[in-house]
PDB file of C-alpha atoms and ligand atoms in Angstrom:
ATOM      1  CA  MET K 153      87.575  82.391  89.508  1.00 79.00           C
ATOM      2  CA  GLY K 154      88.765  81.405  93.182  1.00 94.00           C
ATOM      3  CA  LYS K 155      92.150  81.798  94.076  1.00 97.00           C
ATOM      4  CA  ALA K 156      95.450  82.193  93.280  1.00 98.00           C
ATOM      5  CA  ILE K 157      99.051  82.508  94.231  1.00 98.00           C
ATOM      6  CA  TYR K 158     102.181  84.680  93.205  1.00 98.00           C
ATOM      7  CA  PRO K 159     105.321  84.232  94.287  1.00 97.00           C
ATOM      8  CA  GLY K 160     108.568  86.203  93.815  1.00 96.00           C
ATOM      9  CA  SER K 161     110.913  87.681  95.699  1.00 95.00           C
ATOM     10  CA  PHE K 162     110.060  91.353  95.182  1.00 96.00           C
ATOM     11  CA  ASP K 163     113.616  92.831  95.936  1.00 96.00           C
ATOM     12  CA  PRO K 164     112.143  95.698  95.946  1.00 96.00           C
ATOM     13  CA  VAL K 165     108.585  95.353  93.593  1.00 97.00           C
ATOM     14  CA  THR K 166     108.151  96.613  90.314  1.00 97.00           C
ATOM     15  CA  LEU K 167     105.949  98.265  87.930  1.00 97.00           C
ATOM     16  CA  GLY K 168     106.453  94.818  86.580  1.00 96.00           C
ATOM     17  CA  HIS K 169     105.527  93.014  89.157  1.00 97.00           C
ATOM     18  CA  ILE K 170     102.482  95.149  89.522  1.00 97.00           C
ATOM     19  CA  ASP K 171     100.427  94.433  86.558  1.00 96.00           C
ATOM     20  CA  VAL K 172     100.438  91.284  86.714  1.00 96.00           C
ATOM     21  CA  ILE K 173      99.229  91.547  90.400  1.00 97.00           C
ATOM     22  CA  THR K 174      96.509  94.228  89.209  1.00 97.00           C
ATOM     23  CA  ARG K 175      95.892  92.491  85.518  1.00 96.00           C
ATOM     24  CA  ALA K 176      95.608  88.970  87.664  1.00 97.00           C
ATOM     25  CA  SER K 177      93.144  90.684  90.132  1.00 97.00           C
ATOM     26  CA  LYS K 178      90.601  90.305  87.215  1.00 97.00           C
ATOM     27  CA  ILE K 179      90.867  87.183  86.063  1.00 97.00           C
ATOM     28  CA  PHE K 180      90.730  85.838  90.491  1.00 97.00           C
ATOM     29  CA  ASP K 181      88.438  86.809  93.154  1.00 97.00           C
ATOM     30  CA  GLU K 182      91.259  86.651  95.060  1.00 98.00           C
ATOM     31  CA  ILE K 183      95.463  86.852  95.139  1.00 98.00           C
ATOM     32  CA  ILE K 184      97.530  86.765  97.998  1.00 98.00           C
ATOM     33  CA  VAL K 185     100.984  87.644  97.038  1.00 98.00           C
ATOM     34  CA  GLY K 186     103.456  85.762  98.689  1.00 98.00           C
ATOM     35  CA  VAL K 187     106.778  87.227  99.565  1.00 97.00           C
ATOM     36  CA  LEU K 188     110.127  84.056  99.428  1.00 96.00           C
ATOM     37  CA  ILE K 189     111.304  85.233 102.741  1.00 94.00           C
ATOM     38  CA  ASN K 190     114.533  82.600 102.279  1.00 78.00           C
ATOM     39  CA  SER K 191     115.344  84.071  98.732  1.00 63.00           C
ATOM     40  CA  SER K 192     119.052  82.599  98.089  1.00 68.00           C
ATOM     41  CA  LYS K 193     119.555  85.184  96.688  1.00 71.00           C
ATOM     42  CA  SER K 194     120.252  87.673  99.638  1.00 86.00           C
ATOM     43  CA  PRO K 195     117.652  90.769  99.689  1.00 92.00           C
ATOM     44  CA  LEU K 196     118.330  93.938  99.482  1.00 94.00           C
ATOM     45  CA  PHE K 197     115.341  94.359 101.365  1.00 95.00           C
ATOM     46  CA  SER K 198     114.576  92.285 104.670  1.00 94.00           C
ATOM     47  CA  ILE K 199     111.160  89.657 103.934  1.00 95.00           C
ATOM     48  CA  ASP K 200     109.438  93.077 107.173  1.00 96.00           C
ATOM     49  CA  GLU K 201     110.320  95.956 104.248  1.00 96.00           C
ATOM     50  CA  ARG K 202     109.710  93.958 100.784  1.00 97.00           C
ATOM     51  CA  VAL K 203     106.578  92.502 102.687  1.00 97.00           C
ATOM     52  CA  ASN K 204     105.208  96.186 103.372  1.00 97.00           C
ATOM     53  CA  MET K 205     106.459  97.727 100.318  1.00 97.00           C
ATOM     54  CA  LEU K 206     103.701  95.137  98.379  1.00 97.00           C
ATOM     55  CA  LYS K 207     100.899  96.176 101.658  1.00 97.00           C
ATOM     56  CA  GLU K 208     101.551  99.813 100.838  1.00 96.00           C
ATOM     57  CA  VAL K 209     101.269  99.066  96.490  1.00 96.00           C
ATOM     58  CA  CYS K 210      98.746  96.875  96.116  1.00 95.00           C
ATOM     59  CA  GLY K 211      96.205  98.932  99.630  1.00 93.00           C
ATOM     60  CA  GLY K 212      94.452  99.626  95.781  1.00 92.00           C
ATOM     61  CA  LEU K 213      93.638  96.562  95.299  1.00 95.00           C
ATOM     62  CA  LYS K 214      90.651  95.596  97.249  1.00 95.00           C
ATOM     63  CA  ASN K 215      91.409  91.370  96.638  1.00 97.00           C
ATOM     64  CA  VAL K 216      95.174  91.479  97.004  1.00 98.00           C
ATOM     65  CA  ARG K 217      96.551  90.098 100.045  1.00 98.00           C
ATOM     66  CA  VAL K 218     100.488  90.260 100.580  1.00 98.00           C
ATOM     67  CA  ILE K 219     101.871  87.640 102.635  1.00 98.00           C
ATOM     68  CA  SER K 220     105.706  86.456 104.275  1.00 97.00           C
ATOM     69  CA  PHE K 221     105.768  82.271 103.242  1.00 97.00           C
ATOM     70  CA  ASP K 222     109.133  80.212 102.928  1.00 95.00           C
ATOM     71  CA  GLY K 223     109.256  77.237 101.585  1.00 93.00           C
ATOM     72  CA  PHE K 224     107.778  75.442  97.957  1.00 95.00           C
ATOM     73  CA  SER K 225     104.942  77.507  96.721  1.00 96.00           C
ATOM     74  CA  VAL K 226     102.675  74.452  96.360  1.00 97.00           C
ATOM     75  CA  ASP K 227     103.034  74.970 100.029  1.00 97.00           C
ATOM     76  CA  PHE K 228     101.971  77.571 100.588  1.00 97.00           C
ATOM     77  CA  ALA K 229      99.549  77.352  98.241  1.00 98.00           C
ATOM     78  CA  LYS K 230      97.983  74.545  99.420  1.00 97.00           C
ATOM     79  CA  GLU K 231      98.257  76.017 103.537  1.00 97.00           C
ATOM     80  CA  GLN K 232      95.433  79.458 101.385  1.00 97.00           C
ATOM     81  CA  ASN K 233      93.575  77.488  99.491  1.00 97.00           C
ATOM     82  CA  ALA K 234      94.133  78.367  95.929  1.00 98.00           C
ATOM     83  CA  ASN K 235      94.881  75.693  93.522  1.00 96.00           C
ATOM     84  CA  VAL K 236      96.769  78.094  90.963  1.00 98.00           C
ATOM     85  CA  ILE K 237     100.126  79.631  91.197  1.00 98.00           C
ATOM     86  CA  ILE K 238     100.609  82.945  88.761  1.00 98.00           C
ATOM     87  CA  ARG K 239     104.343  83.495  87.392  1.00 96.00           C
ATOM     88  CA  GLY K 240     105.165  85.939  84.785  1.00 94.00           C
ATOM     89  CA  LEU K 241     106.932  85.673  81.819  1.00 93.00           C
ATOM     90  CA  ARG K 242     108.675  88.382  80.271  1.00 90.00           C
ATOM     91  CA  ALA K 243     110.565  86.794  77.600  1.00 84.00           C
ATOM     92  CA  ILE K 244     112.128  83.504  76.027  1.00 83.00           C
ATOM     93  CA  THR K 245     114.506  83.694  78.843  1.00 83.00           C
ATOM     94  CA  ASP K 246     112.438  83.397  81.560  1.00 86.00           C
ATOM     95  CA  PHE K 247     110.647  80.101  79.647  1.00 90.00           C
ATOM     96  CA  GLU K 248     112.859  77.413  80.234  1.00 91.00           C
ATOM     97  CA  TYR K 249     113.850  77.935  83.902  1.00 92.00           C
ATOM     98  CA  GLU K 250     109.962  78.689  84.416  1.00 94.00           C
ATOM     99  CA  LEU K 251     108.742  75.335  82.789  1.00 94.00           C
ATOM    100  CA  GLN K 252     111.423  73.620  84.449  1.00 95.00           C
ATOM    101  CA  MET K 253     109.304  74.850  87.765  1.00 95.00           C
ATOM    102  CA  ALA K 254     105.852  74.393  86.892  1.00 96.00           C
ATOM    103  CA  GLN K 255     106.225  71.144  86.890  1.00 96.00           C
ATOM    104  CA  THR K 256     108.817  70.449  89.405  1.00 97.00           C
ATOM    105  CA  ASN K 257     105.225  72.252  91.180  1.00 96.00           C
ATOM    106  CA  ARG K 258     102.733  69.570  89.467  1.00 95.00           C
ATOM    107  CA  VAL K 259     104.869  66.236  90.148  1.00 96.00           C
ATOM    108  CA  LEU K 260     105.524  67.973  93.997  1.00 96.00           C
ATOM    109  CA  ASN K 261     101.574  68.601  94.152  1.00 97.00           C
ATOM    110  CA  PRO K 262      98.732  67.934  91.026  1.00 97.00           C
ATOM    111  CA  GLN K 263      96.468  70.075  92.534  1.00 96.00           C
ATOM    112  CA  ILE K 264      98.015  72.855  91.999  1.00 97.00           C
ATOM    113  CA  ASP K 265      98.414  74.381  88.334  1.00 97.00           C
ATOM    114  CA  THR K 266     100.984  76.825  87.180  1.00 97.00           C
ATOM    115  CA  LEU K 267      99.378  80.052  84.881  1.00 97.00           C
ATOM    116  CA  PHE K 268     101.667  82.644  83.093  1.00 96.00           C
ATOM    117  CA  LEU K 269     100.652  85.961  82.870  1.00 95.00           C
ATOM    118  CA  THR K 270     103.077  87.760  79.439  1.00 92.00           C
ATOM    119  CA  THR K 271     104.377  90.772  81.416  1.00 89.00           C
ATOM    120  CA  SER K 272     102.678  93.869  79.530  1.00 90.00           C
ATOM    121  CA  ILE K 273     106.048  95.538  76.977  1.00 90.00           C
ATOM    122  CA  ASP K 274     106.083  98.033  78.309  1.00 91.00           C
ATOM    123  CA  TYR K 275     107.884  96.513  81.031  1.00 93.00           C
ATOM    124  CA  SER K 276     109.644  93.825  79.887  1.00 91.00           C
ATOM    125  CA  TYR K 277     113.190  94.782  79.094  1.00 92.00           C
ATOM    126  CA  LEU K 278     112.233  95.017  83.851  1.00 95.00           C
ATOM    127  CA  SER K 279     113.055  93.281  86.642  1.00 95.00           C
ATOM    128  CA  SER K 280     115.060  93.983  90.829  1.00 95.00           C
ATOM    129  CA  SER K 281     117.890  93.412  89.468  1.00 94.00           C
ATOM    130  CA  ILE K 282     117.378  96.344  86.448  1.00 95.00           C
ATOM    131  CA  VAL K 283     116.084  98.387  89.536  1.00 96.00           C
ATOM    132  CA  LYS K 284     119.188  97.482  91.563  1.00 95.00           C
ATOM    133  CA  GLU K 285     121.932  98.205  89.578  1.00 95.00           C
ATOM    134  CA  VAL K 286     120.059 101.192  88.343  1.00 95.00           C
ATOM    135  CA  ALA K 287     119.354 102.817  91.410  1.00 95.00           C
ATOM    136  CA  SER K 288     123.302 101.596  92.815  1.00 93.00           C
ATOM    137  CA  LEU K 289     125.073 103.634  90.819  1.00 93.00           C
ATOM    138  CA  GLY K 290     122.974 106.776  91.003  1.00 91.00           C
ATOM    139  CA  GLY K 291     120.260 106.556  88.371  1.00 94.00           C
ATOM    140  CA  ASP K 292     116.576 107.251  87.589  1.00 95.00           C
ATOM    141  CA  ILE K 293     114.231 103.987  88.369  1.00 95.00           C
ATOM    142  CA  SER K 294     111.204 106.128  88.665  1.00 94.00           C
ATOM    143  CA  ARG K 295     110.015 104.535  85.812  1.00 94.00           C
ATOM    144  CA  PHE K 296     110.427 101.045  87.131  1.00 96.00           C
ATOM    145  CA  VAL K 297     109.151 101.211  90.423  1.00 96.00           C
ATOM    146  CA  PRO K 298     106.697 103.367  91.981  1.00 95.00           C
ATOM    147  CA  ALA K 299     107.033 106.553  92.861  1.00 94.00           C
ATOM    148  CA  SER K 300     106.162 105.175  96.586  1.00 93.00           C
ATOM    149  CA  ILE K 301     109.635 103.111  96.728  1.00 95.00           C
ATOM    150  CA  THR K 302     112.568 105.138  94.819  1.00 95.00           C
ATOM    151  CA  LYS K 303     114.052 107.057  97.396  1.00 93.00           C
ATOM    152  CA  LYS K 304     113.693 103.729  99.533  1.00 94.00           C
ATOM    153  CA  VAL K 305     115.662 101.616  97.093  1.00 95.00           C
ATOM    154  CA  TYR K 306     118.206 104.708  96.728  1.00 94.00           C
ATOM    155  CA  ASP K 307     118.461 104.852 100.729  1.00 92.00           C
ATOM    156  CA  ARG K 308     119.632 101.809 100.506  1.00 92.00           C
ATOM    157  CA  TYR K 309     122.197 102.361  98.406  1.00 89.00           C
ATOM    158  CA  LYS K 310     122.793 105.781  99.451  1.00 81.00           C
ATOM    159  CA  THR K 311     122.115 107.854  96.211  1.00 74.00           C
ATOM    160  CA  ASN K 312     119.730 110.076  95.337  1.00 69.00           C
ATOM    161  CA  GLY K 313     118.811 109.184  91.681  1.00 68.00           C
ATOM    162  CA  LYS K 314     119.693 111.079  88.853  1.00 59.00           C
ATOM    163  CA  ASP K 315     117.354 114.153  88.902  1.00 53.00           C
ATOM    164  CA  ILE K 316     118.396 115.442  91.872  1.00 50.00           C
ATOM    165  CA  LYS K 317     122.100 114.227  90.907  1.00 46.00           C
ATOM    166  CA  ASP K 318     121.782 116.910  88.315  1.00 47.00           C
ATOM    167  CA  GLU K 319     120.714 119.410  89.335  1.00 42.00           C
TER     168      GLU K 319
HETATM  169  P1  ADP Z  81     111.478  85.151  91.952  1.00 95.87           P
HETATM  170  O1  ADP Z  81     112.663  85.149  92.571  1.00 95.87           O
HETATM  171  O2  ADP Z  81     110.323  84.297  92.056  1.00 95.87           O
HETATM  172  O3  ADP Z  81     112.047  85.393  90.075  1.00 95.87           O
HETATM  173  P2  ADP Z  81     111.199  87.460  91.326  1.00 95.87           P
HETATM  174  O4  ADP Z  81     109.852  89.178  91.924  1.00 95.87           O
HETATM  175  O5  ADP Z  81     111.938  88.478  90.547  1.00 95.87           O
HETATM  176  O6  ADP Z  81     111.247  86.823  92.169  1.00 95.87           O
HETATM  177  O7  ADP Z  81     109.520  87.945  90.157  1.00 95.87           O
HETATM  178  C1  ADP Z  81     108.561  87.256  90.685  1.00 95.87           C
HETATM  179  C2  ADP Z  81     107.422  87.216  89.417  1.00 95.87           C
HETATM  180  O8  ADP Z  81     107.513  88.001  88.254  1.00 95.87           O
HETATM  181  C3  ADP Z  81     108.741  85.378  88.753  1.00 95.87           C
HETATM  182  O9  ADP Z  81     107.217  85.424  88.260  1.00 95.87           O
HETATM  183  C4  ADP Z  81     108.644  86.761  87.111  1.00 95.87           C
HETATM  184  O10 ADP Z  81     108.680  86.217  86.198  1.00 95.87           O
HETATM  185  C5  ADP Z  81     108.069  87.953  86.917  1.00 95.87           C
HETATM  186  N1  ADP Z  81     107.915  88.820  86.655  1.00 95.87           N
HETATM  187  C6  ADP Z  81     109.296  89.861  86.717  1.00 95.87           C
HETATM  188  N2  ADP Z  81     109.483  90.660  86.517  1.00 95.87           N
HETATM  189  C7  ADP Z  81     108.098  90.357  86.093  1.00 95.87           C
HETATM  190  C8  ADP Z  81     107.705  92.207  84.314  1.00 95.87           C
HETATM  191  N3  ADP Z  81     108.869  92.863  84.519  1.00 95.87           N
HETATM  192  N4  ADP Z  81     106.881  91.333  84.105  1.00 95.87           N
HETATM  193  C9  ADP Z  81     106.210  90.401  84.075  1.00 95.87           C
HETATM  194  N5  ADP Z  81     106.256  89.179  85.081  1.00 95.87           N
HETATM  195  C10 ADP Z  81     107.818  90.735  85.891  1.00 95.87           C
END
């Protein structure tokens, strides 16, 4: 079913993001994960770090590519020859903002549609911000992010995580 982009900050990538990427990769021939360079939030990880983490965890998915981008998602989609933008919907709280974004993007480029994948129930509470908050307090983030990412997040906060700290 063609090509789609999945734009986001991914600061850092969570199991919720991976769930969306994995499911989208079964629907589309190719998924381009677009990592936003100029996020208004000041990120914990640099753009290169975020791209590399995503490449590492998406390595097993052969039709997924990871690229950084700046500016409008619709422009990035057009540049990549994709006509679909994928976004994840967790709860009703996501809906208002996402609807507004999708409608704005449609005005900016009517050729490009936004497709929402609803989160798996296991990850409906999960966000990059929650990961950062728990890690900053030394809590266990092993159920939130892939194993290879856990240490990188703890290192950034110089915390060791609950399991290690409790020993
Ligand atoms: P942004 O800053 O653009 O919201 P994020 O990295 O926070 O970037 O999220 C990227 C996309 O992934 C968004 O569409 C968001 O709704 C979705 N997403 C984030 N966490 C989850 C999750 N746990 N389950 C499903 N989708 C999610």
